[in-house]
Amino acid sequence: MMEMNKRLKMDLLLDLELLRTFVMVAKTGELKKAAQAIFRSQAAVSMQMKRLEELVGCTLMERNNRGIQLTDAGETLLGYSEQFLKLNNATFSALNERDLSGQFNFGVPTDYAQDFLNFFMPVLTREIPNLEAKIICDRSRTLRKKLKAGELDIAIVAGEPDYTDDQLLWSERLIWSASAQINVEELKEIPVAIYDDNCIISDLCISGLKKSTISYRQVFSSSILENVATAVHSGFAMSLLPESMFDSCKIQEVSSSILKSNSVLNMNMINSPMIDEPILTKIAECLRLASNTQRLGSRSV
């Protein structure tokens, strides 16, 4: 009987899907955030963690007012899980070296350059280690032209109604924003910062102002969206900002009775038709994973 028990224990196999979810829960510290990052329901993630604990025979995490904390056993499993997942990816890369290797020219919106380097490239490097990336930064509309001209393989661009073949990566609201220190209702004339560039956000901002009945004056313009956000944070102006740049500690959403926006910014992936579908699927998965990690704690276009 003892010999059989030993053999049964030796035959136990860890499920890589469970380990991937476990790593995401450990990294985010919340079931809800982990579920968002891997495109599953919170209930499904909770069930996966229960199955994993049953499989390994010990408690891996505990909940408290700070979120989810790993136990000593959880910390041990986390280290091994990351190694297992890296080895899994390295194995597939080695077996499919022709498909998941080579040089790719990536087009990235200028205002996403830092986020791409900080969040997206680490994921691409980890998931597709043989990928050689060359990054070209420009405006979304210019990136579309560059890809059409054969200068890019893949690009992240802002979605627009005229383009229907884009592959959606993520979406976020566009919010009329003002400094938290300003009483907007008392202003007779609204100071506005304009994102002065050939892009969808600029178009929607100007269109929204023209459709409104408020009195406003342009006091700031910049072709760099971060500068526009800084003008809002400082209380110098109001503007239309992506939700991921909305810092609730510094700014407030302008009442819809003053300025209303129902617009959603879609960030999409476009690609050269010369790239094989399996490679596109893998890269899209990496970009979605990185965008979720970035948006769980950061900013936007």
XYZ file of N, CA, C and O in Angstrom, residues 78-251:
696
model
N 5.147 29.902 -6.401
C 5.269 31.005 -7.356
C 6.605 30.951 -8.082
O 6.665 31.110 -9.306
N 7.678 30.725 -7.324
C 9.004 30.653 -7.945
C 9.085 29.531 -8.969
O 9.582 29.720 -10.094
N 8.569 28.357 -8.603
C 8.587 27.225 -9.527
C 7.652 27.459 -10.711
O 7.960 27.087 -11.855
N 6.501 28.076 -10.451
C 5.526 28.313 -11.523
C 6.114 29.182 -12.619
O 5.937 28.915 -13.818
N 6.808 30.242 -12.217
C 7.410 31.134 -13.204
C 8.452 30.391 -14.032
O 8.577 30.609 -15.243
N 9.192 29.495 -13.385
C 10.186 28.702 -14.116
C 9.501 27.738 -15.082
O 9.941 27.571 -16.224
N 8.421 27.071 -14.629
C 7.685 26.146 -15.492
C 7.154 26.860 -16.734
O 7.248 26.350 -17.856
N 6.568 28.044 -16.530
C 5.970 28.767 -17.649
C 7.030 29.249 -18.631
O 6.829 29.217 -19.851
N 8.164 29.701 -18.104
C 9.256 30.120 -18.989
C 9.777 28.936 -19.794
O 10.058 29.040 -20.990
N 9.913 27.779 -19.128
C 10.386 26.578 -19.818
C 9.380 26.128 -20.869
O 9.752 25.707 -21.974
N 8.091 26.247 -20.552
C 7.045 25.892 -21.509
C 7.146 26.759 -22.760
O 7.107 26.253 -23.892
N 7.302 28.074 -22.561
C 7.406 28.987 -23.705
C 8.681 28.739 -24.499
O 8.684 28.789 -25.730
N 9.776 28.474 -23.774
C 11.050 28.208 -24.442
C 10.975 26.933 -25.272
O 11.539 26.847 -26.368
N 10.232 25.932 -24.765
C 10.073 24.668 -25.481
C 9.339 24.878 -26.798
O 9.768 24.409 -27.858
N 8.217 25.601 -26.735
C 7.461 25.855 -27.954
C 8.267 26.695 -28.939
O 8.204 26.476 -30.152
N 9.031 27.655 -28.415
C 9.860 28.483 -29.296
C 10.906 27.637 -29.995
O 11.196 27.816 -31.174
N 11.497 26.700 -29.253
C 12.531 25.839 -29.826
C 11.950 24.915 -30.891
O 12.569 24.666 -31.927
N 10.736 24.395 -30.640
C 10.111 23.465 -31.578
C 9.523 24.164 -32.792
O 9.317 23.549 -33.827
N 9.228 25.453 -32.642
C 8.624 26.224 -33.739
C 9.478 27.441 -34.057
O 8.970 28.533 -34.265
N 10.772 27.217 -34.099
C 11.697 28.339 -34.223
C 11.443 29.162 -35.480
O 11.542 30.373 -35.482
N 11.050 28.506 -36.575
C 10.832 29.247 -37.816
C 9.615 30.151 -37.706
O 9.557 31.221 -38.268
N 8.587 29.693 -36.966
C 7.340 30.450 -36.869
C 7.421 31.586 -35.859
O 6.805 32.627 -36.039
N 8.143 31.373 -34.758
C 8.158 32.351 -33.678
C 9.522 33.001 -33.504
O 10.041 33.129 -32.414
N 10.108 33.371 -34.609
C 11.389 34.072 -34.546
C 11.488 35.034 -35.725
O 10.644 35.035 -36.615
N 12.523 35.855 -35.693
C 12.733 36.787 -36.789
C 12.543 38.228 -36.360
O 12.206 38.519 -35.214
N 12.777 39.137 -37.295
C 12.682 40.569 -36.998
C 11.312 41.095 -37.407
O 10.819 40.814 -38.490
N 10.722 41.864 -36.504
C 9.436 42.495 -36.775
C 9.562 43.992 -36.545
O 10.157 44.431 -35.552
N 8.992 44.757 -37.449
C 8.951 46.206 -37.289
C 7.613 46.577 -36.656
O 6.568 46.406 -37.278
N 7.669 47.055 -35.415
C 6.466 47.426 -34.674
C 6.234 48.927 -34.766
O 7.137 49.724 -34.512
N 4.999 49.305 -35.087
C 4.614 50.702 -35.033
C 3.856 50.972 -33.742
O 2.924 50.238 -33.395
N 4.270 51.996 -33.024
C 3.678 52.317 -31.727
C 3.310 53.797 -31.692
O 4.135 54.642 -32.042
N 2.080 54.151 -31.271
C 1.733 55.568 -31.138
C 2.744 56.289 -30.249
O 3.177 55.752 -29.222
N 3.108 57.487 -30.634
C 4.141 58.237 -29.932
C 3.882 58.323 -28.433
O 4.802 58.156 -27.619
N 2.638 58.564 -28.051
C 2.322 58.717 -26.632
C 2.304 57.392 -25.877
O 2.101 57.363 -24.671
N 2.516 56.281 -26.608
C 2.586 54.966 -25.978
C 4.014 54.448 -25.881
O 4.233 53.328 -25.418
N 4.986 55.213 -26.350
C 6.361 54.708 -26.444
C 6.884 54.188 -25.111
O 7.425 53.079 -25.025
N 6.733 54.973 -24.038
C 7.253 54.553 -22.738
C 6.521 53.324 -22.221
O 7.138 52.391 -21.690
N 5.201 53.300 -22.376
C 4.430 52.147 -21.922
C 4.798 50.893 -22.699
O 4.847 49.796 -22.143
N 5.049 51.047 -24.007
C 5.407 49.890 -24.815
C 6.727 49.297 -24.323
O 6.857 48.076 -24.187
N 7.690 50.155 -24.030
C 8.989 49.673 -23.559
C 8.898 49.086 -22.159
O 9.542 48.084 -21.844
N 8.081 49.708 -21.294
C 7.999 49.277 -19.893
C 7.106 48.067 -19.674
O 7.367 47.246 -18.786
N 6.026 47.951 -20.465
C 5.047 46.894 -20.231
C 4.976 45.862 -21.356
O 4.909 44.663 -21.107
N 4.967 46.341 -22.602
C 4.734 45.443 -23.718
C 5.971 44.632 -24.095
O 5.894 43.425 -24.278
N 7.116 45.293 -24.205
C 8.322 44.581 -24.621
C 8.725 43.472 -23.659
O 9.133 42.386 -24.110
N 8.644 43.654 -22.328
C 8.985 42.537 -21.432
C 8.120 41.299 -21.675
O 8.612 40.174 -21.602
N 6.815 41.510 -21.966
C 5.933 40.377 -22.233
C 6.308 39.701 -23.553
O 6.403 38.472 -23.642
N 6.553 40.502 -24.592
C 6.941 39.941 -25.883
C 8.260 39.175 -25.775
O 8.420 38.095 -26.340
N 9.208 39.734 -25.021
C 10.505 39.087 -24.861
C 10.380 37.769 -24.109
O 11.039 36.776 -24.437
N 9.500 37.772 -23.099
C 9.313 36.551 -22.307
C 8.553 35.485 -23.098
O 8.919 34.311 -23.083
N 7.495 35.890 -23.778
C 6.641 34.931 -24.462
C 7.199 34.493 -25.819
O 6.959 33.372 -26.268
N 7.932 35.392 -26.494
C 8.509 35.066 -27.810
C 9.982 35.464 -27.778
O 10.393 36.486 -28.349
N 10.811 34.675 -27.106
C 12.206 35.069 -26.862
C 13.049 35.246 -28.119
O 14.056 35.959 -28.086
N 12.675 34.597 -29.235
C 13.476 34.716 -30.461
C 13.029 35.868 -31.360
O 13.518 36.020 -32.471
N 12.105 36.662 -30.871
C 11.608 37.797 -31.654
C 12.580 38.976 -31.569
O 13.004 39.363 -30.487
N 12.939 39.520 -32.707
C 13.782 40.718 -32.757
C 12.894 41.893 -33.151
O 12.382 41.943 -34.266
N 12.702 42.818 -32.225
C 11.767 43.923 -32.477
C 12.490 45.216 -32.817
O 13.442 45.601 -32.148
N 12.008 45.852 -33.863
C 12.417 47.213 -34.184
C 11.180 48.084 -34.011
O 10.135 47.814 -34.612
N 11.266 49.119 -33.180
C 10.095 49.927 -32.822
C 10.156 51.280 -33.503
O 11.165 51.990 -33.399
N 9.072 51.618 -34.190
C 8.946 52.926 -34.842
C 7.782 53.660 -34.192
O 6.659 53.153 -34.159
N 8.049 54.845 -33.651
C 7.008 55.639 -32.988
C 6.486 56.728 -33.921
O 7.279 57.449 -34.548
N 5.180 56.853 -33.986
C 4.558 57.903 -34.801
C 3.088 57.978 -34.424
O 2.617 57.254 -33.545
N 2.328 58.841 -35.081
C 0.905 58.959 -34.833
C 0.151 57.815 -35.505
O 0.601 57.273 -36.528
N -0.992 57.458 -34.937
C -1.742 56.309 -35.442
C -2.023 56.401 -36.941
O -1.847 55.424 -37.686
N -2.460 57.558 -37.397
C -2.803 57.698 -38.808
C -1.570 57.576 -39.700
O -1.640 57.040 -40.810
N -0.434 58.047 -39.201
C 0.817 57.906 -39.951
C 1.283 56.458 -39.945
O 1.803 55.952 -40.940
N 1.082 55.777 -38.820
C 1.462 54.360 -38.738
C 0.670 53.519 -39.734
O 1.201 52.581 -40.327
N -0.588 53.874 -39.924
C -1.403 53.149 -40.914
C -0.787 53.296 -42.314
O -0.722 52.328 -43.087
N -0.339 54.490 -42.625
C 0.278 54.730 -43.937
C 1.585 53.962 -44.074
O 1.889 53.401 -45.133
N 2.366 53.941 -42.991
C 3.646 53.230 -43.031
C 3.435 51.731 -43.230
O 4.178 51.072 -43.964
N 2.414 51.165 -42.569
C 2.155 49.735 -42.730
C 1.695 49.433 -44.156
O 2.129 48.453 -44.762
N 0.848 50.287 -44.682
C 0.373 50.110 -46.050
C 1.517 50.184 -47.054
O 1.515 49.494 -48.082
N 2.524 51.003 -46.719
C 3.685 51.162 -47.605
C 4.716 50.052 -47.419
O 5.748 50.042 -48.094
N 4.451 49.135 -46.496
C 5.376 48.026 -46.284
C 6.511 48.331 -45.337
O 7.454 47.541 -45.213
N 6.436 49.456 -44.634
C 7.507 49.835 -43.706
C 7.338 49.210 -42.335
O 8.269 49.204 -41.529
N 6.150 48.677 -42.035
C 5.870 48.058 -40.737
C 5.261 46.677 -40.938
O 4.609 46.421 -41.951
N 5.474 45.820 -39.949
C 4.834 44.500 -39.943
C 3.557 44.514 -39.110
O 2.552 43.928 -39.481
N 3.637 45.181 -37.953
C 2.517 45.239 -37.012
C 2.488 46.628 -36.388
O 3.538 47.236 -36.163
N 1.298 47.137 -36.104
C 1.194 48.444 -35.450
C 0.010 48.467 -34.499
O -1.012 47.811 -34.742
N 0.175 49.204 -33.423
C -0.931 49.512 -32.512
C -1.450 50.883 -32.916
O -0.672 51.841 -33.007
N -2.742 50.981 -33.173
C -3.320 52.240 -33.640
C -4.656 52.495 -32.954
O -5.311 51.575 -32.475
N -5.042 53.760 -32.931
C -6.374 54.118 -32.435
C -7.408 53.739 -33.484
O -7.225 53.995 -34.678
N -8.482 53.097 -33.040
C -9.526 52.679 -33.965
C -10.339 53.849 -34.486
O -10.577 54.822 -33.766
N -10.759 53.749 -35.746
C -11.605 54.775 -36.358
C -12.684 54.094 -37.186
O -12.478 52.989 -37.705
N -13.859 54.729 -37.335
C -15.004 54.099 -38.020
C -14.700 53.639 -39.443
O -15.293 52.666 -39.922
N -13.777 54.314 -40.127
C -13.508 53.971 -41.533
C -12.729 52.666 -41.685
O -12.620 52.137 -42.803
N -12.163 52.163 -40.600
C -11.349 50.954 -40.683
C -12.059 49.821 -39.949
O -12.291 49.899 -38.742
N -12.384 48.761 -40.674
C -13.179 47.668 -40.091
C -12.388 46.373 -39.926
O -12.901 45.414 -39.346
N -11.160 46.326 -40.427
C -10.388 45.082 -40.365
C -9.413 45.041 -39.194
O -8.663 44.074 -39.048
N -9.401 46.082 -38.359
C -8.490 46.106 -37.212
C -8.864 45.014 -36.212
O -10.018 44.615 -36.110
N -7.874 44.561 -35.444
C -8.104 43.582 -34.380
C -8.067 44.301 -33.031
O -7.045 44.879 -32.658
N -9.180 44.281 -32.318
C -9.278 45.016 -31.052
C -8.336 44.437 -30.000
O -8.295 43.232 -29.785
N -7.595 45.334 -29.328
C -6.727 44.939 -28.215
C -7.358 45.320 -26.879
O -7.450 44.518 -25.973
N -7.782 46.586 -26.748
C -8.474 47.026 -25.539
C -9.251 48.311 -25.826
O -9.048 48.952 -26.847
N -10.154 48.645 -24.914
C -10.982 49.844 -25.056
C -10.981 50.620 -23.753
O -10.790 50.047 -22.675
N -11.213 51.933 -23.856
C -11.365 52.756 -22.664
C -12.179 54.005 -22.992
O -12.234 54.446 -24.141
N -12.843 54.529 -21.974
C -13.658 55.734 -22.149
C -12.779 56.956 -22.368
O -11.623 57.005 -21.929
N -13.354 57.950 -23.029
C -12.741 59.276 -23.108
C -13.555 60.191 -22.204
O -14.777 60.283 -22.343
N -12.896 60.846 -21.275
C -13.578 61.575 -20.203
C -13.196 63.051 -20.218
O -12.005 63.399 -20.250
N -14.201 63.933 -20.166
C -13.921 65.354 -19.972
C -13.451 65.542 -18.532
O -14.158 65.203 -17.593
N -12.255 66.064 -18.380
C -11.586 66.089 -17.079
C -11.159 67.493 -16.676
O -10.793 68.324 -17.518
N -11.208 67.732 -15.367
C -10.770 69.012 -14.807
C -10.056 68.742 -13.493
O -10.231 67.683 -12.878
N -9.257 69.685 -13.053
C -8.566 69.540 -11.779
C -9.579 69.382 -10.645
O -10.637 70.012 -10.640
N -9.225 68.546 -9.688
C -10.105 68.332 -8.529
C -10.252 69.595 -7.689
O -11.174 69.713 -6.879
N -9.350 70.564 -7.878
C -9.361 71.792 -7.090
C -10.294 72.858 -7.670
O -10.510 73.908 -7.061
N -10.844 72.619 -8.846
C -11.662 73.619 -9.528
C -13.156 73.343 -9.311
O -13.605 72.205 -9.399
N -13.908 74.400 -9.035
C -15.365 74.295 -8.995
C -15.873 74.671 -10.387
O -16.064 75.838 -10.721
N -16.078 73.660 -11.209
C -16.394 73.880 -12.620
C -17.695 74.654 -12.798
O -17.819 75.507 -13.687
N -18.679 74.385 -11.931
C -19.995 75.021 -12.073
C -19.930 76.543 -11.929
O -20.784 77.258 -12.452
N -18.917 77.050 -11.249
C -18.819 78.488 -11.024
C -18.135 79.229 -12.171
O -18.136 80.461 -12.208
N -17.528 78.519 -13.102
C -16.805 79.153 -14.206
C -17.768 79.673 -15.271
O -18.675 78.962 -15.710
N -17.584 80.929 -15.672
C -18.412 81.502 -16.733
C -17.880 81.125 -18.111
O -18.625 81.098 -19.088
N -16.563 80.867 -18.173
C -15.932 80.476 -19.426
C -14.954 79.339 -19.121
O -14.160 79.436 -18.194
N -15.021 78.285 -19.907
C -14.211 77.098 -19.647
C -12.850 77.206 -20.338
O -12.785 77.363 -21.564
N -11.748 77.134 -19.588
C -10.415 77.092 -20.223
C -10.150 75.674 -20.722
O -10.314 74.702 -19.986
N -9.748 75.545 -21.979
C -9.623 74.225 -22.590
C -8.209 73.986 -23.122
O -7.590 74.879 -23.702
N -7.713 72.769 -22.900
C -6.445 72.322 -23.493
C -6.780 71.379 -24.645
O -7.580 70.460 -24.494
N -6.184 71.624 -25.802
C -6.462 70.838 -26.998
C -5.268 69.950 -27.333
O -4.117 70.407 -27.340
N -5.555 68.684 -27.586
C -4.523 67.778 -28.094
C -4.359 68.108 -29.571
O -5.152 67.688 -30.411
N -3.356 68.898 -29.875
C -3.187 69.497 -31.201
C -2.454 68.536 -32.133
O -1.247 68.631 -32.333
N -3.203 67.593 -32.687
C -2.582 66.622 -33.563
C -3.624 66.001 -34.479
O -4.823 66.107 -34.234
N -3.164 65.341 -35.511
C -4.052 64.683 -36.468
C -4.417 63.304 -35.937
O -3.833 62.297 -36.317
N -5.396 63.267 -35.023
C -5.773 61.983 -34.427
C -7.226 62.024 -33.984
O -7.849 63.077 -33.899
N -7.747 60.852 -33.648
C -9.160 60.704 -33.297
C -9.507 61.443 -32.007
O -10.587 62.018 -31.877
N -8.586 61.470 -31.030
C -8.877 62.150 -29.763
C -9.040 63.641 -30.000
O -9.951 64.282 -29.471
N -8.154 64.208 -30.810
C -8.250 65.629 -31.135
C -9.566 65.925 -31.848
O -10.253 66.901 -31.532
N -9.937 65.082 -32.801
C -11.188 65.271 -33.548
C -12.394 65.258 -32.604
O -13.296 66.103 -32.703
N -12.426 64.279 -31.682
C -13.552 64.150 -30.762
C -13.609 65.313 -29.770
O -14.691 65.771 -29.397
N -12.446 65.779 -29.352
C -12.387 66.916 -28.424
C -12.987 68.166 -29.066
O -13.852 68.830 -28.491
N -12.521 68.483 -30.262
C -12.996 69.688 -30.959
C -14.473 69.563 -31.319
O -15.258 70.504 -31.156
N -14.868 68.355 -31.754
C -16.268 68.128 -32.106
C -17.174 68.294 -30.890
O -18.246 68.906 -30.973
N -16.737 67.779 -29.729
C -17.520 67.891 -28.505
C -17.699 69.325 -28.066
O -18.783 69.731 -27.611
N -16.651 70.125 -28.208
C -16.730 71.538 -27.829
C -17.694 72.297 -28.740
O -18.478 73.131 -28.285
N -17.631 71.988 -30.021
C -18.496 72.679 -30.977
C -19.970 72.333 -30.760
O -20.858 73.162 -30.980
N -20.234 71.087 -30.344
C -21.614 70.650 -30.131
C -22.189 71.171 -28.813
O -23.404 71.210 -28.627
N -21.321 71.567 -27.889
C -21.788 72.012 -26.577
C -22.323 73.444 -26.654
O -22.112 74.158 -27.641
N -23.000 73.850 -25.594
C -23.545 75.214 -25.536
C -22.730 76.100 -24.596
O -23.118 77.238 -24.330
N -21.604 75.569 -24.096
C -20.802 76.327 -23.131
C -19.949 77.374 -23.819
O -19.676 77.295 -25.019
N -19.537 78.352 -23.049
C -18.570 79.337 -23.516
C -17.186 78.851 -23.106
O -16.953 78.512 -21.946
N -16.272 78.776 -24.056
C -14.938 78.272 -23.735
C -13.872 79.044 -24.516
O -14.160 79.712 -25.514
N -12.642 78.937 -24.034
C -11.498 79.518 -24.745
C -10.341 78.534 -24.677
O -10.140 77.859 -23.666
N -9.596 78.427 -25.771
C -8.430 77.549 -25.791
C -7.255 78.262 -25.137
O -6.873 79.355 -25.546
N -6.701 77.647 -24.100
C -5.596 78.270 -23.378
C -4.303 77.464 -23.497
O -3.235 77.923 -23.081
N -4.397 76.249 -24.076
C -3.205 75.405 -24.157
C -3.387 74.407 -25.291
O -4.474 73.897 -25.516
N -2.313 74.123 -26.007
C -2.339 73.073 -27.018
C -0.972 72.409 -27.071
O 0.056 73.047 -26.833
N -0.992 71.127 -27.363
C 0.263 70.377 -27.470
C 0.019 69.133 -28.299
O -1.071 68.561 -28.286
N 1.046 68.701 -29.020
C 0.964 67.465 -29.796
C 1.375 66.267 -28.953
O 1.464 65.150 -29.454
N 1.641 66.500 -27.656
C 1.982 65.424 -26.720
C 0.869 65.333 -25.688
O 0.615 66.287 -24.943
N 0.201 64.197 -25.623
C -0.963 64.059 -24.764
C -0.625 64.198 -23.281
O -1.442 64.682 -22.498
N 0.553 63.773 -22.894
C 0.965 63.919 -21.494
C 0.992 65.390 -21.076
O 0.682 65.725 -19.938
N 1.389 66.265 -21.995
C 1.402 67.700 -21.684
C -0.020 68.211 -21.458
O -0.251 69.047 -20.576
N -0.962 67.708 -22.257
C -2.361 68.095 -22.082
C -2.856 67.627 -20.717
O -3.533 68.363 -19.989
N -2.504 66.393 -20.345
C -2.908 65.857 -19.040
C -2.318 66.674 -17.904
O -2.985 66.935 -16.889
N -1.080 67.123 -18.060
C -0.434 67.948 -17.029
C -1.156 69.283 -16.878
O -1.331 69.787 -15.764
N -1.592 69.852 -18.008
C -2.351 71.109 -17.960
C -3.646 70.923 -17.180
O -4.080 71.814 -16.437
N -4.268 69.744 -17.314
C -5.495 69.445 -16.565
C -5.171 69.245 -15.088
O -5.832 69.803 -14.201
N -4.153 68.435 -14.794
C -3.772 68.159 -13.405
C -3.457 69.435 -12.637
O -3.791 69.565 -11.455
N -2.805 70.376 -13.307
C -2.373 71.609 -12.638
C -3.515 72.597 -12.421
O -3.351 73.601 -11.715
N -4.669 72.346 -13.047
C -5.801 73.256 -12.916
C -5.794 74.372 -13.935
O -6.634 75.274 -13.877
N -4.865 74.291 -14.908
C -4.766 75.351 -15.904
C -5.865 75.245 -16.961
O -6.287 76.252 -17.527
N -6.328 74.024 -17.223
C -7.316 73.841 -18.289
C -8.094 72.546 -18.079
O -7.753 71.730 -17.214
N -9.142 72.367 -18.868
C -9.886 71.105 -18.924
C -9.643 70.490 -20.293
O -9.324 71.189 -21.249
N -9.830 69.165 -20.378
C -9.655 68.523 -21.674
C -10.291 67.141 -21.682
O -10.740 66.636 -20.647
N -10.326 66.545 -22.858
C -10.837 65.193 -23.049
C -9.660 64.228 -22.940
O -8.736 64.282 -23.755
N -9.699 63.353 -21.928
C -8.577 62.444 -21.679
C -9.036 60.983 -21.684
O -10.151 60.676 -21.264
N -8.159 60.072 -22.113
C -8.457 58.638 -21.975
C -8.580 58.269 -20.502
O -7.905 58.838 -19.640
N -9.436 57.309 -20.210
C -9.702 56.910 -18.828
C -8.441 56.478 -18.089
O -8.307 56.694 -16.890
N -7.493 55.854 -18.789
C -6.285 55.378 -18.136
C -5.367 56.510 -17.700
O -4.432 56.290 -16.947
N -5.642 57.744 -18.154
C -4.875 58.894 -17.676
C -5.632 59.640 -16.581
O -5.178 60.659 -16.099
N -6.790 59.102 -16.224
C -7.647 59.771 -15.246
C -7.192 59.390 -13.835
O -7.424 58.279 -13.367
N -6.534 60.323 -13.163
C -6.060 60.122 -11.790
C -7.074 60.763 -10.848
O -7.132 61.980 -10.707
N -7.894 59.938 -10.199
C -8.983 60.455 -9.364
C -8.496 61.253 -8.166
O -9.270 61.979 -7.537
N -7.216 61.137 -7.832
C -6.666 61.932 -6.725
C -6.392 63.369 -7.156
O -6.316 64.268 -6.320
N -6.251 63.577 -8.474
C -5.878 64.901 -8.977
C -6.963 65.570 -9.809
O -7.037 66.795 -9.869
N -7.791 64.762 -10.478
C -8.764 65.350 -11.386
C -10.158 64.778 -11.152
O -10.333 63.749 -10.523
